[in-house]
Coordinates of N, CA and C in Angstrom, one line a residue:
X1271 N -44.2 -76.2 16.2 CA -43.4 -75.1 16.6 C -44.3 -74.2 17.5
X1272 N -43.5 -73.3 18.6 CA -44.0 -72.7 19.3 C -44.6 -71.3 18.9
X1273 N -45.8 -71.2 19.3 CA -46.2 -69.8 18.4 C -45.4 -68.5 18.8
X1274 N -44.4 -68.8 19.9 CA -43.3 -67.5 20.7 C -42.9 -67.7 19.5
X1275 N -42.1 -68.7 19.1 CA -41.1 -69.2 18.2 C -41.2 -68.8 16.7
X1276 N -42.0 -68.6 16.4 CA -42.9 -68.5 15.1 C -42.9 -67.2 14.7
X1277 N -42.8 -66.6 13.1 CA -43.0 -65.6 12.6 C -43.7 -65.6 11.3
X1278 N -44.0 -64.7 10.7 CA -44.7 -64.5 9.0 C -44.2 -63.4 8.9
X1279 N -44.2 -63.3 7.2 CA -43.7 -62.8 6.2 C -44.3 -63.1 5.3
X1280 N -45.2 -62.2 5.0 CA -45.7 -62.8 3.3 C -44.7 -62.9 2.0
X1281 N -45.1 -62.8 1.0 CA -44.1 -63.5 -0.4 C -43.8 -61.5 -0.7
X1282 N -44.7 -61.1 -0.6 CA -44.3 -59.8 -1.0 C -43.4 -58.8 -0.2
X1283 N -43.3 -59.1 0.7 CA -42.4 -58.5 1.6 C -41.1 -59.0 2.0
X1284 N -40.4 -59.9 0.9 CA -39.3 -60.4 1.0 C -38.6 -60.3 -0.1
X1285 N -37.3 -59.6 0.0 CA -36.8 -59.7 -1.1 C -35.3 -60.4 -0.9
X1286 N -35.2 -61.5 -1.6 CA -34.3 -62.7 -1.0 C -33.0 -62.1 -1.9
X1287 N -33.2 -61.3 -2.5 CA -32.0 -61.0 -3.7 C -31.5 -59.6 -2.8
X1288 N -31.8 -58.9 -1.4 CA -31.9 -57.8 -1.1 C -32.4 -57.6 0.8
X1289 N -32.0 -58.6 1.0 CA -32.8 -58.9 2.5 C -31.5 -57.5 3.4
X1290 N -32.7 -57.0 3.9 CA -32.2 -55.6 4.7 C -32.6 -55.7 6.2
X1291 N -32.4 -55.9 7.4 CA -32.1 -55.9 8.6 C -32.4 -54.5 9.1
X1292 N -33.6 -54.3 9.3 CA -34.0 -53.0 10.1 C -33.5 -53.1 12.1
X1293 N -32.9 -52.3 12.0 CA -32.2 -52.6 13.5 C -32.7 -51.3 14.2
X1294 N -33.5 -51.0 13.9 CA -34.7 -49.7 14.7 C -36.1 -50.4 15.1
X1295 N -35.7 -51.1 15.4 CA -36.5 -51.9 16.0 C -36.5 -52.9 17.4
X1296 N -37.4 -53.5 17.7 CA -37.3 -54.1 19.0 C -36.1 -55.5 18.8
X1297 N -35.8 -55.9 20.2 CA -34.4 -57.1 20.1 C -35.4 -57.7 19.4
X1298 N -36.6 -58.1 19.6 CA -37.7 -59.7 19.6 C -37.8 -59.2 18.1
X1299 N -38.0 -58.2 17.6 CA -38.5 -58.1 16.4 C -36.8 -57.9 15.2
X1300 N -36.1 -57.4 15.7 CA -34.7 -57.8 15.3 C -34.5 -59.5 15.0
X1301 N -34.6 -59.8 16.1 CA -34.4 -61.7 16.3 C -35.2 -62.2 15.3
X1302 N -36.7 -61.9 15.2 CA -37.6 -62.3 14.0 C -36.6 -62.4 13.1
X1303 N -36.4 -61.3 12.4 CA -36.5 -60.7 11.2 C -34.7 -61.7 11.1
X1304 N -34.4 -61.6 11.9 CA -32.5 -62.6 11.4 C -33.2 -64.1 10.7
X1305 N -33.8 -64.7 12.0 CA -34.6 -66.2 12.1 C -35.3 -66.1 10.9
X1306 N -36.4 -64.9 10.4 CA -37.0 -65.4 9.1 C -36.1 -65.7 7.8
X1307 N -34.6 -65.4 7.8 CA -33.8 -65.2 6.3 C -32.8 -66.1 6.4
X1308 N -32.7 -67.1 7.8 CA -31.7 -68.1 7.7 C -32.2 -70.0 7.3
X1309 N -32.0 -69.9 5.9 CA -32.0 -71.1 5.7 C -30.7 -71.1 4.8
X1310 N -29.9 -72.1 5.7 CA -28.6 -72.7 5.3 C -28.7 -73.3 3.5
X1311 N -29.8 -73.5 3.1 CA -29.3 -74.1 1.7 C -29.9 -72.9 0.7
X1312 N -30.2 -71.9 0.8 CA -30.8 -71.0 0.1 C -29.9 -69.7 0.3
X1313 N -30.4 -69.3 1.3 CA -29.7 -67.7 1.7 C -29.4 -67.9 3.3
X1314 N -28.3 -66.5 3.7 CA -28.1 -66.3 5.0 C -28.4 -64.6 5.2
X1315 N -29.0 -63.9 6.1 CA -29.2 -62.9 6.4 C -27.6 -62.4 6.2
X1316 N -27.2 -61.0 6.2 CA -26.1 -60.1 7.1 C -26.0 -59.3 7.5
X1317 N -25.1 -59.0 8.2 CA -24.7 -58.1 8.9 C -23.1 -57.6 8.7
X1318 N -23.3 -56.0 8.6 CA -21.8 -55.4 8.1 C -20.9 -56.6 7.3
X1319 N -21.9 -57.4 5.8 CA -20.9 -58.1 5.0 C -20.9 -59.6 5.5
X1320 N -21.1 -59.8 6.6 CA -20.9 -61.2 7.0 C -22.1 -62.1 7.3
X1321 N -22.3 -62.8 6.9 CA -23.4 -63.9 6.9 C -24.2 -64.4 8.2
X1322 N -25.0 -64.9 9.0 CA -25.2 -65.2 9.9 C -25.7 -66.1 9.8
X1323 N -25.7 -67.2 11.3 CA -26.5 -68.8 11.1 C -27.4 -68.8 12.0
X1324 N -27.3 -68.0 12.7 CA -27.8 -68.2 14.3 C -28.1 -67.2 15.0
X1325 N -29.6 -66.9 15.6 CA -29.8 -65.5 16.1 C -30.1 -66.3 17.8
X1326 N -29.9 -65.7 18.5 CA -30.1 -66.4 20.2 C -30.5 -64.4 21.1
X1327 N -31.9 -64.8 21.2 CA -32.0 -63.6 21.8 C -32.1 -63.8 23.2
X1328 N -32.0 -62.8 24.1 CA -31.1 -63.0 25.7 C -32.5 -61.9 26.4
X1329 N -32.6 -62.4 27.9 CA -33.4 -61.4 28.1 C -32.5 -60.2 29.4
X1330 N -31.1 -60.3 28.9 CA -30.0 -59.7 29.3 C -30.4 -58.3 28.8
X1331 N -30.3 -57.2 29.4 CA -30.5 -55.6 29.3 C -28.8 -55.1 28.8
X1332 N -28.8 -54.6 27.9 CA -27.5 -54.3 27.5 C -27.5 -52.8 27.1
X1333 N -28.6 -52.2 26.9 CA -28.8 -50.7 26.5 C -29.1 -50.8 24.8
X1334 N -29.9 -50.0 24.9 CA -30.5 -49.6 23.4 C -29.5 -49.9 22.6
X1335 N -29.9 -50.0 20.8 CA -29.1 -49.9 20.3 C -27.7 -50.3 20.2
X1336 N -27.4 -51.4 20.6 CA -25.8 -51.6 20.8 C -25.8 -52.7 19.4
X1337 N -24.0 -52.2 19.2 CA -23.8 -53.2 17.6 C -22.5 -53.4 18.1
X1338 N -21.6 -54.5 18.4 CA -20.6 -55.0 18.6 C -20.0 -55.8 17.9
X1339 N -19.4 -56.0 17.1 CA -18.7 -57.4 16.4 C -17.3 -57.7 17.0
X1340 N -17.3 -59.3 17.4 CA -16.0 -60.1 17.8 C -15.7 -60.8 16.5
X1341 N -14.6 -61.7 16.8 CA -14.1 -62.6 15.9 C -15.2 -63.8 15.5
X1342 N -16.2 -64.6 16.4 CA -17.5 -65.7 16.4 C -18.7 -64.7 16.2
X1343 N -19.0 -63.4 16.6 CA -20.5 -63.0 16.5 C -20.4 -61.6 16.4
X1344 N -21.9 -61.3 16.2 CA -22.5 -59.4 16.5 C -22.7 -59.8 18.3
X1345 N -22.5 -59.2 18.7 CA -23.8 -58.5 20.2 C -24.6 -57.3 19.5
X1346 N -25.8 -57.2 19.5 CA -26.5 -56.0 18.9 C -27.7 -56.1 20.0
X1347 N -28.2 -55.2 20.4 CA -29.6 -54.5 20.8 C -30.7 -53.7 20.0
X1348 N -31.8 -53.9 19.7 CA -32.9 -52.7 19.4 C -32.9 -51.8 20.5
X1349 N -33.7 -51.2 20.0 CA -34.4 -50.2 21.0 C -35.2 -50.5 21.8
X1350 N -35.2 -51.3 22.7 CA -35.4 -51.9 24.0 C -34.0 -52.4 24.6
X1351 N -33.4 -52.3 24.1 CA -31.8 -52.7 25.1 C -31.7 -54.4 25.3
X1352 N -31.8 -55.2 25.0 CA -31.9 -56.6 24.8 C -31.5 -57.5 24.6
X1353 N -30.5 -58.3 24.9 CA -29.2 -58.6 23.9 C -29.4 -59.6 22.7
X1354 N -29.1 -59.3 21.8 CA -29.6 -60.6 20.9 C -27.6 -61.0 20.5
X1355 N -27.3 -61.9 20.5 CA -26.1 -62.8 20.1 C -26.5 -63.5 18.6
X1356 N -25.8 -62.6 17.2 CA -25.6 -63.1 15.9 C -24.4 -63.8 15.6
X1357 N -24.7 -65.2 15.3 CA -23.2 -66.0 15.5 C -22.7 -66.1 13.8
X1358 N -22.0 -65.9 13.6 CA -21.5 -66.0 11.8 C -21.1 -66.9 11.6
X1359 N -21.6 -67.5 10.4 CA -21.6 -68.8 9.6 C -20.3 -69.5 9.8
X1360 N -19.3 -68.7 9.1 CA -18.4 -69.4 9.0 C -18.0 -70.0 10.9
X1361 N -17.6 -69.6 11.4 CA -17.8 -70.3 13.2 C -18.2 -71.4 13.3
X1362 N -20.0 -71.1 13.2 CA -20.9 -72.5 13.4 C -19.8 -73.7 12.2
X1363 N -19.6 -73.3 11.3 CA -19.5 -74.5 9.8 C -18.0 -75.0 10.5
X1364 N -16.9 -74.6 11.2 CA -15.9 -75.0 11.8 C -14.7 -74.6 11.1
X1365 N -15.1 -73.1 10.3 CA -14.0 -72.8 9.6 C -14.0 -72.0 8.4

């Protein structure tokens, strides 16, 4: 894996019964933090209640802070304005 691609999290700093999404933070380090909590056979990160499979960060400028939900995804931004695209589980799974 690519070291871009790549993140840590020690054992102490995760709480898999309790995974919390700091969104005061940068897109890249938002994107981290989705990608560290998505394993399909264990847990899925969320957002406002809904599960996520897939984080795809964009180097599209969209303005600080943005939280959008459609029917397939979030559009959200950190504070860098950045677009990150959160695609919900149920979508990817076909249903």
């Amino acid at each position: 894996q690519d070291f871009t691609q790549s993140c840590y999290f020690s054992r102490t700093e995760i709480d898999v019964k309790n995974i919390n999404i700091n969104l005061k933070k940068t897109s890249f380090q938002i994107h981290n933090q989705l990608r560290a909590f998505i394993f399909r056979e264990y847990q899925l990160p969320r957002l406002r209640g809904v599960r996520v499979a897939k984080s795809i960060l964009s180097e599209e400028f969209i303005g600080a802070n943005v939280f959008e939900e459609s029917e397939n995804e979030f559009i959200l931004s950190g504070i860098d304005g950045f677009k990150i695209i959160a695609q919900k589980v149920d979508i990817l799974a076909g249903g």
